[in-house]
C-alpha atoms as a printed R data frame, in Angstrom:
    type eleno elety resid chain resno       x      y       z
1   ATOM     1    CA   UNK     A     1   0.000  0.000   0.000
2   ATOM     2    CA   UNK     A     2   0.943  3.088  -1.111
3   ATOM     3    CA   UNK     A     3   0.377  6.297   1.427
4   ATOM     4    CA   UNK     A     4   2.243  9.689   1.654
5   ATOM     5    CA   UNK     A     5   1.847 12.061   4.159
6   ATOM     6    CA   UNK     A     6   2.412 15.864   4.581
7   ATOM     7    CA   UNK     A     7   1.165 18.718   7.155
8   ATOM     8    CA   UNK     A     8   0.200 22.422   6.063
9   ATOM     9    CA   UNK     A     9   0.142 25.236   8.334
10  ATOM    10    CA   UNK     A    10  -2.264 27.955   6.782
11  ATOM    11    CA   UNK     A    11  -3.806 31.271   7.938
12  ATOM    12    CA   UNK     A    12  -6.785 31.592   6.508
13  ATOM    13    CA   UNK     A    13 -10.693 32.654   7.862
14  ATOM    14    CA   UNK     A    14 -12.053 29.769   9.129
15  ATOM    15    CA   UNK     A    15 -15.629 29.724   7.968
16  ATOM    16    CA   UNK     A    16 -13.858 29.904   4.472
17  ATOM    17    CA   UNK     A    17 -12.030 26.417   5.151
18  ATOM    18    CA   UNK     A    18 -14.740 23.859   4.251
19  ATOM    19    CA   UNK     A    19 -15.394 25.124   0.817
20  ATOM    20    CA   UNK     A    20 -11.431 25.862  -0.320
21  ATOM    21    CA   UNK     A    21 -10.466 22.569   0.483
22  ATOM    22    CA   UNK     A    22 -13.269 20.949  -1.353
23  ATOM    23    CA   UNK     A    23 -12.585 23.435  -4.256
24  ATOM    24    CA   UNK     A    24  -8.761 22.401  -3.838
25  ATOM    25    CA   UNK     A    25  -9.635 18.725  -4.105
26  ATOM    26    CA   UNK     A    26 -12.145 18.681  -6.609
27  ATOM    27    CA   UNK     A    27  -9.433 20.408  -8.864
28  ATOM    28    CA   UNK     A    28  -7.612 17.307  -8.537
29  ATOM    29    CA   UNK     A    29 -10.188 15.192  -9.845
30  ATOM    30    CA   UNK     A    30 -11.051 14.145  -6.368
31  ATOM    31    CA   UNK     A    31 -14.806 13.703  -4.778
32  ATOM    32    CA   UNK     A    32 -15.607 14.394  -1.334
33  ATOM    33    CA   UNK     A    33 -17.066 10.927  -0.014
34  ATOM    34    CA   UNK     A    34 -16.918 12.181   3.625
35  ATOM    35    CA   UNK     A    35 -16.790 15.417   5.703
36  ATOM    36    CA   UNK     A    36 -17.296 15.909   9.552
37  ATOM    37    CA   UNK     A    37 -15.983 19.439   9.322
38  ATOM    38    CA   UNK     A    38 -12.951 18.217  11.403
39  ATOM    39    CA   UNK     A    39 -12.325 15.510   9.082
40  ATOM    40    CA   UNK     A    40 -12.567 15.223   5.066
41  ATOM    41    CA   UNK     A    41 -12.073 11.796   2.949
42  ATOM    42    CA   UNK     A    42 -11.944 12.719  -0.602
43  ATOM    43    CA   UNK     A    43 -11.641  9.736  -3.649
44  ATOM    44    CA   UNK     A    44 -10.309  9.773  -6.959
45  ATOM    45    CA   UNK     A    45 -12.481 10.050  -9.590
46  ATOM    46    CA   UNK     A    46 -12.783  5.792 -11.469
47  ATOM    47    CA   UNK     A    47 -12.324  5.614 -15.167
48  ATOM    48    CA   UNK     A    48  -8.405  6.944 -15.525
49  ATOM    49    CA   UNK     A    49  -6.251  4.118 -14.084
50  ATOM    50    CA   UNK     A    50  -7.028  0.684 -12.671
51  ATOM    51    CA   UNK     A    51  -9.477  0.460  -9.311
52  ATOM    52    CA   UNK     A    52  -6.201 -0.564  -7.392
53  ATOM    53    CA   UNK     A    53  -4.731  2.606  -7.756
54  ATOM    54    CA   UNK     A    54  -7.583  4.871  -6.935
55  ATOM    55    CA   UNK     A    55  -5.823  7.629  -4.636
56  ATOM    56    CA   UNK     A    56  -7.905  8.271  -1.369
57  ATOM    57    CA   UNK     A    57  -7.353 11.492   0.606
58  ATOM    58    CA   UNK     A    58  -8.001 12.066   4.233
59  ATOM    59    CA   UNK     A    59  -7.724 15.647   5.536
60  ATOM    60    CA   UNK     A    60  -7.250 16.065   9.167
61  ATOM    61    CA   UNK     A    61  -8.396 19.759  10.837
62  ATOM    62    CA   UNK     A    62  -6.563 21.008  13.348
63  ATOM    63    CA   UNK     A    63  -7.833 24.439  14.318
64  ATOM    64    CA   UNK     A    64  -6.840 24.063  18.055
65  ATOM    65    CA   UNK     A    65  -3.650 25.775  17.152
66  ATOM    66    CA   UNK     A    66  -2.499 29.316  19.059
67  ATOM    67    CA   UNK     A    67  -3.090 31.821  16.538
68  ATOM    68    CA   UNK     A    68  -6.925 33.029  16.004
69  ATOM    69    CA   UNK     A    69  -6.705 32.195  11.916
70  ATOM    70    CA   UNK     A    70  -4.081 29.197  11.166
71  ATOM    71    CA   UNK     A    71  -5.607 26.177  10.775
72  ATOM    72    CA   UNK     A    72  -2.987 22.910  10.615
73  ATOM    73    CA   UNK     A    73  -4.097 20.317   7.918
74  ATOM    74    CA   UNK     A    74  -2.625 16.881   7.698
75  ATOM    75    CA   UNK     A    75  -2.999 14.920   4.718
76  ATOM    76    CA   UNK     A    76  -2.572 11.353   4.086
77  ATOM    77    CA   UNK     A    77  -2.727 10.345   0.772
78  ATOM    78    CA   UNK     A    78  -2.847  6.710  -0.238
79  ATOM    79    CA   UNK     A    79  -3.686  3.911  -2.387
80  ATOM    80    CA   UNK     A    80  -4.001 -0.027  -2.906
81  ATOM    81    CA   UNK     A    81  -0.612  0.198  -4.969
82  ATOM    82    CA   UNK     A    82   2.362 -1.421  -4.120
83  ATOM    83    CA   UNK     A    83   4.646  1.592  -4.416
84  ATOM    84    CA   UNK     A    84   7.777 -0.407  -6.514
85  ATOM    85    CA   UNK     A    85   8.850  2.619  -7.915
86  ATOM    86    CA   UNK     A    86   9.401  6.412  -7.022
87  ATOM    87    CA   UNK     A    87   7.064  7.553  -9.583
88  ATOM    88    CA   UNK     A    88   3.584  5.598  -8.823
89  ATOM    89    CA   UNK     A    89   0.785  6.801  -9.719
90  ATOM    90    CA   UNK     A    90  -0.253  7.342  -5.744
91  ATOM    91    CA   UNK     A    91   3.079  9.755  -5.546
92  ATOM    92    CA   UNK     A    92   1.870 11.687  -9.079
93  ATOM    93    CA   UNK     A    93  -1.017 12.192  -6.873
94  ATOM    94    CA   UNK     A    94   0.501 13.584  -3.537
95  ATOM    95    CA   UNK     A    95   2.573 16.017  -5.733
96  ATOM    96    CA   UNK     A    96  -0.489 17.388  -7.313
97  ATOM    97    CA   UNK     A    97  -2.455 17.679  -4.356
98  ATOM    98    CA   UNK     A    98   0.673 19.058  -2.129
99  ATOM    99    CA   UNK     A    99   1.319 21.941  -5.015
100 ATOM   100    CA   UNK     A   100  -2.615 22.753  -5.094
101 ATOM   101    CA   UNK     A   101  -2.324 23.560  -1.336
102 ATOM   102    CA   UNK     A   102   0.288 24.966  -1.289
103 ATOM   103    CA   UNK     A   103  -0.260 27.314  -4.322
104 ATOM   104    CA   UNK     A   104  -3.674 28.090  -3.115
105 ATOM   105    CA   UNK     A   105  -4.079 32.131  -3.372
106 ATOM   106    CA   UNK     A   106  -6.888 32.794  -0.872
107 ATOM   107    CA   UNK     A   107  -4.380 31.541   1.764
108 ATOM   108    CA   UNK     A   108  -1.388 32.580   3.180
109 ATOM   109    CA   UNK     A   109   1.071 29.120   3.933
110 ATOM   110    CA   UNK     A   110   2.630 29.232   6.791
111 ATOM   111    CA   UNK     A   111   4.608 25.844   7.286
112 ATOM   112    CA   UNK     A   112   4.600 23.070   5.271
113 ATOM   113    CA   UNK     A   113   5.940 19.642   6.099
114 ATOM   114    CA   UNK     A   114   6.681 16.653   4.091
115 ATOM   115    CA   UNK     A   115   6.097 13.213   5.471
């Protein structure tokens, strides 16, 4: 099994959270399949590579941290894949994802951490 991990520290308002990560994720041809508000689970849309390597993405919420606006978010992105090389498909996908959050524009990055 393939799974990658990574944690984002971002300042950002937190009743705009919910909808840019959903909007982040959906860019990556991901579906939300879960949401608590606290916790996301987001799957990979079927029909572009084999149902063994369908990424899944959980999103952890940490807003407990000191400052008023920075929110911590821990991904864990992973698949069924045996990862046998570098470059599997499940990595293509925690690049993509990584650089989406990262790049976002409607929040500032404060920290981020590569598992």
């Amino acid at each position: 099994m393939a799974r990658y991990t990574c944690l984002f520290t971002v300042e950002v308002p937190v009743n705009n959270l919910q909808h840019l990560l959903i909007e982040i994720l959906e860019s990556c041809n991901l579906d939300i399949i879960y949401d608590t508000g606290d916790y996301m689970m987001a799957r990979e849309v079927p029909g572009h590579v084999s149902f063994s390597k369908l990424v899944t993405v959980e999103v952890l919420i940490d807003k407990s941290v000191a400052a008023e606006r920075e929110i911590r978010l821990n991904f864990v992105i992973k698949n069924e894949e045996l990862p046998l090389h570098l470059d599997n498909h499940c990595h293509q996908m925690y690049e993509l994802v990584s650089r989406a959050v990262a790049e976002n524009r409607h929040w500032q990055l404060i920290e981020a951490v590569a598992g």
